[in-house]
Amino acid sequence: MKDRFEYAYIGIDAEGRRYNAAYPPDREKYGDEFGGYPDLARKVLFQDFAVDGFDARFKLKGQRYQILSEPDHAARCDLRFLTEYEVFASPNRLIENMDIEGRRLMDIIDELEDVCTNEDMCVGFYRSELQQLAKTESEKMKGYHFHYVEKDDSGEYYNGKYPPDAEKYGCLFNGYRNESAQVLFEEFAVHGMNVRFEYHGTMYHLLFGWDYASLTDENYCKSYEIFPDPNTLIENLRIDGKLLIDIVDDIDYAESV
């Protein structure tokens, strides 16, 4: 749970408990099993997410959704709770206005499945599914699923579109002509490492996602320009009006982080 600003809808009951005054619990009617709410979904959304500041997960028709609760806003985000796709002024506003297949989240609470906070490790959503997907998602995190990644004769992954050439460049940079090329084409595009590099005195940061790559802030939290994969980012991201792929040799220094 994160420290929070005091949203206007948060009240304090007679026992000193913080609660959602806009969507209050009713312990006389529903008891304490779900904190005064009729079901787990409402308890997680209206209390854990909107008041206590926990991030939350749920599924609808087999599709996963993640929602982020911050002290000054809320957002629909990626599976790692890093990239914010849609931002709202508060958790309540997200619940009231987040659109899922043309319907408001508020109106489809009864249809949600496996609702839990990010900290809950709930059985239906998190434990069993992560066990089943662990190997696949581990490879995705490393970039091995992207279409341009190939395996060499020894079983090592490499960038099939921008391959190393040890005969030409030697082994100092794993077959690439310099450190910047190795960092971008191998460590970032294949092995799934985040990257930072300096060009003409300015630092830039690149974020590797499960199914995207982006220019990001220094904390690797906020994505500014999103591309479908790292190679596409390298080919299309403009730095001072130039394509990144055209200035690889001019980068002052680059490193994975």
PDB file of C-alpha atoms in Angstrom:
ATOM      1  CA  MET A   1       0.000   0.000   0.000  1.00  0.00           C
ATOM      2  CA  LYS A   2       1.304   3.436  -0.942  1.00  0.00           C
ATOM      3  CA  ASP A   3       1.075   6.733   0.922  1.00  0.00           C
ATOM      4  CA  ARG A   4      -1.946   8.585  -0.404  1.00  0.00           C
ATOM      5  CA  PHE A   5      -3.344  12.021  -0.926  1.00  0.00           C
ATOM      6  CA  GLU A   6      -6.717  12.402   0.742  1.00  0.00           C
ATOM      7  CA  TYR A   7      -9.250  12.051  -2.044  1.00  0.00           C
ATOM      8  CA  ALA A   8     -12.443  13.972  -1.314  1.00  0.00           C
ATOM      9  CA  TYR A   9     -14.557  10.810  -1.314  1.00  0.00           C
ATOM     10  CA  ILE A  10     -12.603   9.166   1.524  1.00  0.00           C
ATOM     11  CA  GLY A  11     -14.385   9.373   4.850  1.00  0.00           C
ATOM     12  CA  ILE A  12     -13.652   8.198   8.385  1.00  0.00           C
ATOM     13  CA  ASP A  13     -16.271   6.094  10.162  1.00  0.00           C
ATOM     14  CA  ALA A  14     -17.108   6.066  13.887  1.00  0.00           C
ATOM     15  CA  GLU A  15     -14.389   3.486  14.514  1.00  0.00           C
ATOM     16  CA  GLY A  16     -11.716   5.488  12.738  1.00  0.00           C
ATOM     17  CA  ARG A  17     -11.654   3.381   9.592  1.00  0.00           C
ATOM     18  CA  ARG A  18     -11.151   5.000   6.202  1.00  0.00           C
ATOM     19  CA  TYR A  19     -13.959   4.182   3.775  1.00  0.00           C
ATOM     20  CA  ASN A  20     -15.341   5.113   0.394  1.00  0.00           C
ATOM     21  CA  ALA A  21     -18.068   7.635   1.155  1.00  0.00           C
ATOM     22  CA  ALA A  22     -19.190   7.718  -2.487  1.00  0.00           C
ATOM     23  CA  TYR A  23     -19.714   3.926  -2.492  1.00  0.00           C
ATOM     24  CA  PRO A  24     -19.903   3.062   1.207  1.00  0.00           C
ATOM     25  CA  PRO A  25     -19.969  -0.393   2.757  1.00  0.00           C
ATOM     26  CA  ASP A  26     -23.041  -1.573   4.681  1.00  0.00           C
ATOM     27  CA  ARG A  27     -21.964  -3.958   7.417  1.00  0.00           C
ATOM     28  CA  GLU A  28     -25.470  -4.247   8.827  1.00  0.00           C
ATOM     29  CA  LYS A  29     -26.732  -5.547   5.509  1.00  0.00           C
ATOM     30  CA  TYR A  30     -23.733  -7.483   4.189  1.00  0.00           C
ATOM     31  CA  GLY A  31     -21.675  -8.325   7.271  1.00  0.00           C
ATOM     32  CA  ASP A  32     -17.889  -8.270   7.509  1.00  0.00           C
ATOM     33  CA  GLU A  33     -16.883 -11.041   5.105  1.00  0.00           C
ATOM     34  CA  PHE A  34     -16.170  -8.503   2.350  1.00  0.00           C
ATOM     35  CA  GLY A  35     -15.775  -5.454   4.580  1.00  0.00           C
ATOM     36  CA  GLY A  36     -19.429  -4.503   4.333  1.00  0.00           C
ATOM     37  CA  TYR A  37     -19.725  -5.079   0.585  1.00  0.00           C
ATOM     38  CA  PRO A  38     -21.865  -7.796  -1.023  1.00  0.00           C
ATOM     39  CA  ASP A  39     -18.959  -9.461  -2.847  1.00  0.00           C
ATOM     40  CA  LEU A  40     -15.196  -9.522  -3.268  1.00  0.00           C
ATOM     41  CA  ALA A  41     -15.158  -7.490  -6.481  1.00  0.00           C
ATOM     42  CA  ARG A  42     -16.801  -4.485  -4.839  1.00  0.00           C
ATOM     43  CA  LYS A  43     -14.599  -4.782  -1.762  1.00  0.00           C
ATOM     44  CA  VAL A  44     -11.432  -4.824  -3.867  1.00  0.00           C
ATOM     45  CA  LEU A  45     -12.488  -1.957  -6.127  1.00  0.00           C
ATOM     46  CA  PHE A  46     -14.258   0.398  -3.723  1.00  0.00           C
ATOM     47  CA  GLN A  47     -12.098  -0.193  -0.642  1.00  0.00           C
ATOM     48  CA  ASP A  48      -8.750  -1.845  -1.392  1.00  0.00           C
ATOM     49  CA  PHE A  49      -8.160   0.018  -4.650  1.00  0.00           C
ATOM     50  CA  ALA A  50     -10.015   3.317  -4.192  1.00  0.00           C
ATOM     51  CA  VAL A  51      -9.291   3.930  -0.496  1.00  0.00           C
ATOM     52  CA  ASP A  52      -6.380   1.796   0.691  1.00  0.00           C
ATOM     53  CA  GLY A  53      -4.263   2.363  -2.397  1.00  0.00           C
ATOM     54  CA  PHE A  54      -3.648  -1.198  -3.557  1.00  0.00           C
ATOM     55  CA  ASP A  55      -3.147  -1.880  -7.245  1.00  0.00           C
ATOM     56  CA  ALA A  56      -5.651  -4.439  -8.546  1.00  0.00           C
ATOM     57  CA  ARG A  57      -6.097  -7.157 -11.164  1.00  0.00           C
ATOM     58  CA  PHE A  58      -9.117  -8.840 -12.670  1.00  0.00           C
ATOM     59  CA  LYS A  59     -10.238 -10.778 -15.721  1.00  0.00           C
ATOM     60  CA  LEU A  60     -13.227 -10.397 -18.027  1.00  0.00           C
ATOM     61  CA  LYS A  61     -13.979 -13.006 -20.684  1.00  0.00           C
ATOM     62  CA  GLY A  62     -10.486 -14.369 -20.304  1.00  0.00           C
ATOM     63  CA  GLN A  63      -8.777 -10.988 -20.806  1.00  0.00           C
ATOM     64  CA  ARG A  64      -6.529  -9.707 -18.036  1.00  0.00           C
ATOM     65  CA  TYR A  65      -6.723  -6.119 -16.794  1.00  0.00           C
ATOM     66  CA  GLN A  66      -4.492  -4.265 -14.350  1.00  0.00           C
ATOM     67  CA  ILE A  67      -5.353  -0.993 -12.636  1.00  0.00           C
ATOM     68  CA  LEU A  68      -2.887   1.221 -10.802  1.00  0.00           C
ATOM     69  CA  SER A  69      -3.709   3.282  -7.703  1.00  0.00           C
ATOM     70  CA  GLU A  70      -1.467   6.278  -7.031  1.00  0.00           C
ATOM     71  CA  PRO A  71      -1.668   9.156  -4.516  1.00  0.00           C
ATOM     72  CA  ASP A  72      -2.742  11.630  -7.201  1.00  0.00           C
ATOM     73  CA  HIS A  73      -4.312   9.525  -9.964  1.00  0.00           C
ATOM     74  CA  ALA A  74      -5.313   6.060 -11.129  1.00  0.00           C
ATOM     75  CA  ALA A  75      -4.617   4.286 -14.404  1.00  0.00           C
ATOM     76  CA  ARG A  76      -5.175   1.232 -16.537  1.00  0.00           C
ATOM     77  CA  CYS A  77      -1.708  -0.213 -16.972  1.00  0.00           C
ATOM     78  CA  ASP A  78       0.394  -3.107 -18.201  1.00  0.00           C
ATOM     79  CA  LEU A  79       0.901  -6.419 -16.411  1.00  0.00           C
ATOM     80  CA  ARG A  80       3.931  -5.116 -14.523  1.00  0.00           C
ATOM     81  CA  PHE A  81       2.141  -1.934 -13.398  1.00  0.00           C
ATOM     82  CA  LEU A  82       4.767   0.213 -15.144  1.00  0.00           C
ATOM     83  CA  THR A  83       3.208   1.651 -18.297  1.00  0.00           C
ATOM     84  CA  GLU A  84       0.029   3.699 -17.906  1.00  0.00           C
ATOM     85  CA  TYR A  85      -2.326   3.345 -20.868  1.00  0.00           C
ATOM     86  CA  GLU A  86      -5.253   5.450 -19.611  1.00  0.00           C
ATOM     87  CA  VAL A  87      -5.136   7.906 -16.697  1.00  0.00           C
ATOM     88  CA  PHE A  88      -7.960   9.088 -14.415  1.00  0.00           C
ATOM     89  CA  ALA A  89      -8.102  11.757 -11.712  1.00  0.00           C
ATOM     90  CA  SER A  90      -8.789   9.227  -8.940  1.00  0.00           C
ATOM     91  CA  PRO A  91      -9.516   5.528  -8.402  1.00  0.00           C
ATOM     92  CA  ASN A  92     -13.248   6.244  -8.153  1.00  0.00           C
ATOM     93  CA  ARG A  93     -13.127   8.075 -11.480  1.00  0.00           C
ATOM     94  CA  LEU A  94     -11.420   5.072 -13.038  1.00  0.00           C
ATOM     95  CA  ILE A  95     -14.104   2.714 -11.748  1.00  0.00           C
ATOM     96  CA  GLU A  96     -16.814   5.040 -13.043  1.00  0.00           C
ATOM     97  CA  ASN A  97     -15.310   5.723 -16.462  1.00  0.00           C
ATOM     98  CA  MET A  98     -12.856   3.031 -17.565  1.00  0.00           C
ATOM     99  CA  ASP A  99     -14.229   1.548 -20.772  1.00  0.00           C
ATOM    100  CA  ILE A 100     -14.109  -2.191 -21.367  1.00  0.00           C
ATOM    101  CA  GLU A 101     -15.589  -3.321 -24.661  1.00  0.00           C
ATOM    102  CA  GLY A 102     -17.865  -0.274 -24.751  1.00  0.00           C
ATOM    103  CA  ARG A 103     -19.103  -0.649 -21.172  1.00  0.00           C
ATOM    104  CA  ARG A 104     -18.108   1.122 -17.981  1.00  0.00           C
ATOM    105  CA  LEU A 105     -16.214  -0.860 -15.376  1.00  0.00           C
ATOM    106  CA  MET A 106     -18.831   0.317 -12.868  1.00  0.00           C
ATOM    107  CA  ASP A 107     -21.579  -1.423 -14.829  1.00  0.00           C
ATOM    108  CA  ILE A 108     -19.894  -4.795 -15.227  1.00  0.00           C
ATOM    109  CA  ILE A 109     -18.579  -5.450 -11.714  1.00  0.00           C
ATOM    110  CA  ASP A 110     -20.783  -8.545 -11.406  1.00  0.00           C
ATOM    111  CA  GLU A 111     -19.142 -10.037 -14.504  1.00  0.00           C
ATOM    112  CA  LEU A 112     -15.535  -9.659 -13.334  1.00  0.00           C
ATOM    113  CA  GLU A 113     -13.513 -12.775 -12.573  1.00  0.00           C
ATOM    114  CA  ASP A 114     -10.566 -13.432 -10.258  1.00  0.00           C
ATOM    115  CA  VAL A 115     -10.571  -9.943  -8.764  1.00  0.00           C
ATOM    116  CA  CYS A 116      -7.719  -9.310  -6.359  1.00  0.00           C
ATOM    117  CA  THR A 117      -5.178  -6.732  -5.265  1.00  0.00           C
ATOM    118  CA  ASN A 118      -1.680  -6.997  -6.643  1.00  0.00           C
ATOM    119  CA  GLU A 119      -0.496  -8.123  -3.202  1.00  0.00           C
ATOM    120  CA  ASP A 120      -3.121 -10.855  -2.773  1.00  0.00           C
ATOM    121  CA  MET A 121      -1.587 -13.579  -4.984  1.00  0.00           C
ATOM    122  CA  CYS A 122      -5.152 -14.823  -5.436  1.00  0.00           C
ATOM    123  CA  VAL A 123      -5.382 -18.430  -6.510  1.00  0.00           C
ATOM    124  CA  GLY A 124      -7.697 -18.060  -9.491  1.00  0.00           C
ATOM    125  CA  PHE A 125      -5.791 -15.289 -11.222  1.00  0.00           C
ATOM    126  CA  TYR A 126      -2.242 -15.242 -10.033  1.00  0.00           C
ATOM    127  CA  ARG A 127      -0.803 -18.420  -8.603  1.00  0.00           C
ATOM    128  CA  SER A 128      -2.112 -20.990 -11.051  1.00  0.00           C
ATOM    129  CA  GLU A 129      -1.787 -18.848 -14.169  1.00  0.00           C
ATOM    130  CA  LEU A 130       1.700 -17.627 -13.406  1.00  0.00           C
ATOM    131  CA  GLN A 131       2.827 -21.182 -12.811  1.00  0.00           C
ATOM    132  CA  GLN A 132       1.489 -22.165 -16.226  1.00  0.00           C
ATOM    133  CA  LEU A 133       2.864 -19.093 -17.999  1.00  0.00           C
ATOM    134  CA  ALA A 134       6.140 -18.673 -16.132  1.00  0.00           C
ATOM    135  CA  LYS A 135       8.390 -20.137 -18.820  1.00  0.00           C
ATOM    136  CA  THR A 136       6.626 -18.405 -21.702  1.00  0.00           C
ATOM    137  CA  GLU A 137       6.510 -15.032 -19.991  1.00  0.00           C
ATOM    138  CA  SER A 138      10.116 -15.356 -18.880  1.00  0.00           C
ATOM    139  CA  GLU A 139      11.109 -15.744 -22.504  1.00  0.00           C
ATOM    140  CA  LYS A 140       8.889 -12.837 -23.490  1.00  0.00           C
ATOM    141  CA  MET A 141      10.546 -10.647 -20.882  1.00  0.00           C
ATOM    142  CA  LYS A 142      13.884 -11.503 -22.484  1.00  0.00           C
ATOM    143  CA  GLY A 143      12.580 -10.764 -25.965  1.00  0.00           C
ATOM    144  CA  TYR A 144      12.956 -14.263 -27.337  1.00  0.00           C
ATOM    145  CA  HIS A 145       9.412 -14.264 -28.715  1.00  0.00           C
ATOM    146  CA  PHE A 146       9.908 -11.376 -31.155  1.00  0.00           C
ATOM    147  CA  HIS A 147       9.788 -12.417 -34.805  1.00  0.00           C
ATOM    148  CA  TYR A 148      13.320 -11.259 -35.596  1.00  0.00           C
ATOM    149  CA  VAL A 149      14.967 -13.410 -32.896  1.00  0.00           C
ATOM    150  CA  GLU A 150      16.689 -16.557 -34.141  1.00  0.00           C
ATOM    151  CA  LYS A 151      18.878 -19.308 -32.685  1.00  0.00           C
ATOM    152  CA  ASP A 152      22.388 -20.087 -33.831  1.00  0.00           C
ATOM    153  CA  ASP A 153      23.895 -23.567 -34.143  1.00  0.00           C
ATOM    154  CA  SER A 154      24.812 -23.594 -30.447  1.00  0.00           C
ATOM    155  CA  GLY A 155      21.261 -22.710 -29.381  1.00  0.00           C
ATOM    156  CA  GLU A 156      22.028 -19.087 -28.498  1.00  0.00           C
ATOM    157  CA  TYR A 157      19.450 -16.391 -29.322  1.00  0.00           C
ATOM    158  CA  TYR A 158      20.508 -13.548 -31.602  1.00  0.00           C
ATOM    159  CA  ASN A 159      19.051 -10.664 -33.595  1.00  0.00           C
ATOM    160  CA  GLY A 160      18.320 -12.166 -36.998  1.00  0.00           C
ATOM    161  CA  LYS A 161      17.728  -8.772 -38.603  1.00  0.00           C
ATOM    162  CA  TYR A 162      20.839  -7.121 -37.159  1.00  0.00           C
ATOM    163  CA  PRO A 163      23.101 -10.093 -36.468  1.00  0.00           C
ATOM    164  CA  PRO A 164      26.575 -10.021 -34.949  1.00  0.00           C
ATOM    165  CA  ASP A 165      29.580 -10.743 -37.166  1.00  0.00           C
ATOM    166  CA  ALA A 166      32.437 -12.110 -35.083  1.00  0.00           C
ATOM    167  CA  GLU A 167      34.597 -12.753 -38.150  1.00  0.00           C
ATOM    168  CA  LYS A 168      34.440  -9.089 -39.095  1.00  0.00           C
ATOM    169  CA  TYR A 169      34.334  -7.369 -35.690  1.00  0.00           C
ATOM    170  CA  GLY A 170      35.819  -9.927 -33.314  1.00  0.00           C
ATOM    171  CA  CYS A 171      34.481 -10.978 -29.928  1.00  0.00           C
ATOM    172  CA  LEU A 172      35.069  -7.817 -27.871  1.00  0.00           C
ATOM    173  CA  PHE A 173      31.439  -6.709 -28.308  1.00  0.00           C
ATOM    174  CA  ASN A 174      29.977 -10.166 -29.008  1.00  0.00           C
ATOM    175  CA  GLY A 175      30.418  -9.721 -32.737  1.00  0.00           C
ATOM    176  CA  TYR A 176      29.144  -6.133 -32.975  1.00  0.00           C
ATOM    177  CA  ARG A 177      31.228  -3.227 -34.174  1.00  0.00           C
ATOM    178  CA  ASN A 178      31.045  -1.257 -30.925  1.00  0.00           C
ATOM    179  CA  GLU A 179      29.456  -1.212 -27.490  1.00  0.00           C
ATOM    180  CA  SER A 180      26.425   0.858 -28.535  1.00  0.00           C
ATOM    181  CA  ALA A 181      25.506  -1.595 -31.273  1.00  0.00           C
ATOM    182  CA  GLN A 182      25.842  -4.542 -28.894  1.00  0.00           C
ATOM    183  CA  VAL A 183      23.714  -2.841 -26.224  1.00  0.00           C
ATOM    184  CA  LEU A 184      20.933  -1.921 -28.660  1.00  0.00           C
ATOM    185  CA  PHE A 185      20.784  -4.892 -31.035  1.00  0.00           C
ATOM    186  CA  GLU A 186      21.589  -7.633 -28.526  1.00  0.00           C
ATOM    187  CA  GLU A 187      21.052  -6.632 -24.888  1.00  0.00           C
ATOM    188  CA  PHE A 188      17.968  -4.496 -25.547  1.00  0.00           C
ATOM    189  CA  ALA A 189      16.377  -6.116 -28.609  1.00  0.00           C
ATOM    190  CA  VAL A 190      17.005  -9.772 -27.739  1.00  0.00           C
ATOM    191  CA  HIS A 191      17.833 -10.191 -24.060  1.00  0.00           C
ATOM    192  CA  GLY A 192      15.155  -7.778 -22.874  1.00  0.00           C
ATOM    193  CA  MET A 193      17.276  -5.378 -20.854  1.00  0.00           C
ATOM    194  CA  ASN A 194      16.331  -1.763 -20.320  1.00  0.00           C
ATOM    195  CA  VAL A 195      18.903   0.653 -21.707  1.00  0.00           C
ATOM    196  CA  ARG A 196      20.218   4.130 -21.177  1.00  0.00           C
ATOM    197  CA  PHE A 197      22.552   6.026 -23.503  1.00  0.00           C
ATOM    198  CA  GLU A 198      24.019   9.490 -23.868  1.00  0.00           C
ATOM    199  CA  TYR A 199      23.979  11.418 -27.115  1.00  0.00           C
ATOM    200  CA  HIS A 200      25.372  14.950 -27.423  1.00  0.00           C
ATOM    201  CA  GLY A 201      25.242  15.416 -23.657  1.00  0.00           C
ATOM    202  CA  THR A 202      21.628  14.275 -23.197  1.00  0.00           C
ATOM    203  CA  MET A 203      20.673  11.014 -21.505  1.00  0.00           C
ATOM    204  CA  TYR A 204      17.958   8.824 -23.037  1.00  0.00           C
ATOM    205  CA  HIS A 205      16.244   5.784 -21.540  1.00  0.00           C
ATOM    206  CA  LEU A 206      14.668   2.841 -23.378  1.00  0.00           C
ATOM    207  CA  LEU A 207      12.158   0.492 -21.750  1.00  0.00           C
ATOM    208  CA  PHE A 208      11.677  -3.122 -22.786  1.00  0.00           C
ATOM    209  CA  GLY A 209       8.100  -4.421 -22.365  1.00  0.00           C
ATOM    210  CA  TRP A 210       6.474  -7.805 -22.870  1.00  0.00           C
ATOM    211  CA  ASP A 211       4.998  -6.778 -26.197  1.00  0.00           C
ATOM    212  CA  TYR A 212       6.401  -3.308 -26.839  1.00  0.00           C
ATOM    213  CA  ALA A 213       9.415  -1.049 -26.416  1.00  0.00           C
ATOM    214  CA  SER A 214       9.415   2.636 -25.588  1.00  0.00           C
ATOM    215  CA  LEU A 215      11.300   5.812 -24.887  1.00  0.00           C
ATOM    216  CA  THR A 216      10.812   6.333 -21.171  1.00  0.00           C
ATOM    217  CA  ASP A 217      11.731   8.506 -18.204  1.00  0.00           C
ATOM    218  CA  GLU A 218      14.808   7.986 -16.036  1.00  0.00           C
ATOM    219  CA  ASN A 219      12.819   5.792 -13.633  1.00  0.00           C
ATOM    220  CA  TYR A 220      11.554   3.538 -16.450  1.00  0.00           C
ATOM    221  CA  CYS A 221       7.951   4.168 -15.419  1.00  0.00           C
ATOM    222  CA  LYS A 222       6.416   6.539 -17.954  1.00  0.00           C
ATOM    223  CA  SER A 223       6.439   5.686 -21.669  1.00  0.00           C
ATOM    224  CA  TYR A 224       6.636   8.624 -24.095  1.00  0.00           C
ATOM    225  CA  GLU A 225       6.798   6.868 -27.472  1.00  0.00           C
ATOM    226  CA  ILE A 226       5.703   3.247 -27.845  1.00  0.00           C
ATOM    227  CA  PHE A 227       6.790   0.809 -30.564  1.00  0.00           C
ATOM    228  CA  PRO A 228       5.739  -2.817 -31.159  1.00  0.00           C
ATOM    229  CA  ASP A 229       9.236  -4.192 -30.507  1.00  0.00           C
ATOM    230  CA  PRO A 230      12.809  -3.013 -29.809  1.00  0.00           C
ATOM    231  CA  ASN A 231      14.019  -3.332 -33.399  1.00  0.00           C
ATOM    232  CA  THR A 232      11.167  -1.120 -34.578  1.00  0.00           C
ATOM    233  CA  LEU A 233      12.058   1.424 -31.894  1.00  0.00           C
ATOM    234  CA  ILE A 234      15.698   1.474 -32.981  1.00  0.00           C
ATOM    235  CA  GLU A 235      14.620   1.933 -36.592  1.00  0.00           C
ATOM    236  CA  ASN A 236      12.051   4.687 -36.002  1.00  0.00           C
ATOM    237  CA  LEU A 237      12.825   6.616 -32.808  1.00  0.00           C
ATOM    238  CA  ARG A 238      14.108  10.086 -33.672  1.00  0.00           C
ATOM    239  CA  ILE A 239      16.805  11.729 -31.577  1.00  0.00           C
ATOM    240  CA  ASP A 240      17.461  15.362 -32.478  1.00  0.00           C
ATOM    241  CA  GLY A 241      15.672  14.746 -35.760  1.00  0.00           C
ATOM    242  CA  LYS A 242      17.779  11.707 -36.654  1.00  0.00           C
ATOM    243  CA  LEU A 243      16.768   8.048 -36.585  1.00  0.00           C
ATOM    244  CA  LEU A 244      18.400   6.169 -33.748  1.00  0.00           C
ATOM    245  CA  ILE A 245      19.605   3.470 -36.117  1.00  0.00           C
ATOM    246  CA  ASP A 246      21.557   6.091 -38.083  1.00  0.00           C
ATOM    247  CA  ILE A 247      23.410   7.461 -35.049  1.00  0.00           C
ATOM    248  CA  VAL A 248      24.375   4.253 -33.261  1.00  0.00           C
ATOM    249  CA  ASP A 249      28.076   4.912 -33.935  1.00  0.00           C
ATOM    250  CA  ASP A 250      27.780   8.493 -32.635  1.00  0.00           C
ATOM    251  CA  ILE A 251      26.334   7.608 -29.221  1.00  0.00           C
ATOM    252  CA  ASP A 252      28.664   8.795 -26.465  1.00  0.00           C
ATOM    253  CA  TYR A 253      28.081   5.689 -24.356  1.00  0.00           C
ATOM    254  CA  ALA A 254      25.368   3.099 -23.818  1.00  0.00           C
ATOM    255  CA  GLU A 255      24.676   0.501 -21.148  1.00  0.00           C
ATOM    256  CA  SER A 256      21.950  -1.912 -20.100  1.00  0.00           C
ATOM    257  CA  VAL A 257      20.372  -1.423 -16.673  1.00  0.00           C
TER     258      VAL A 257
END
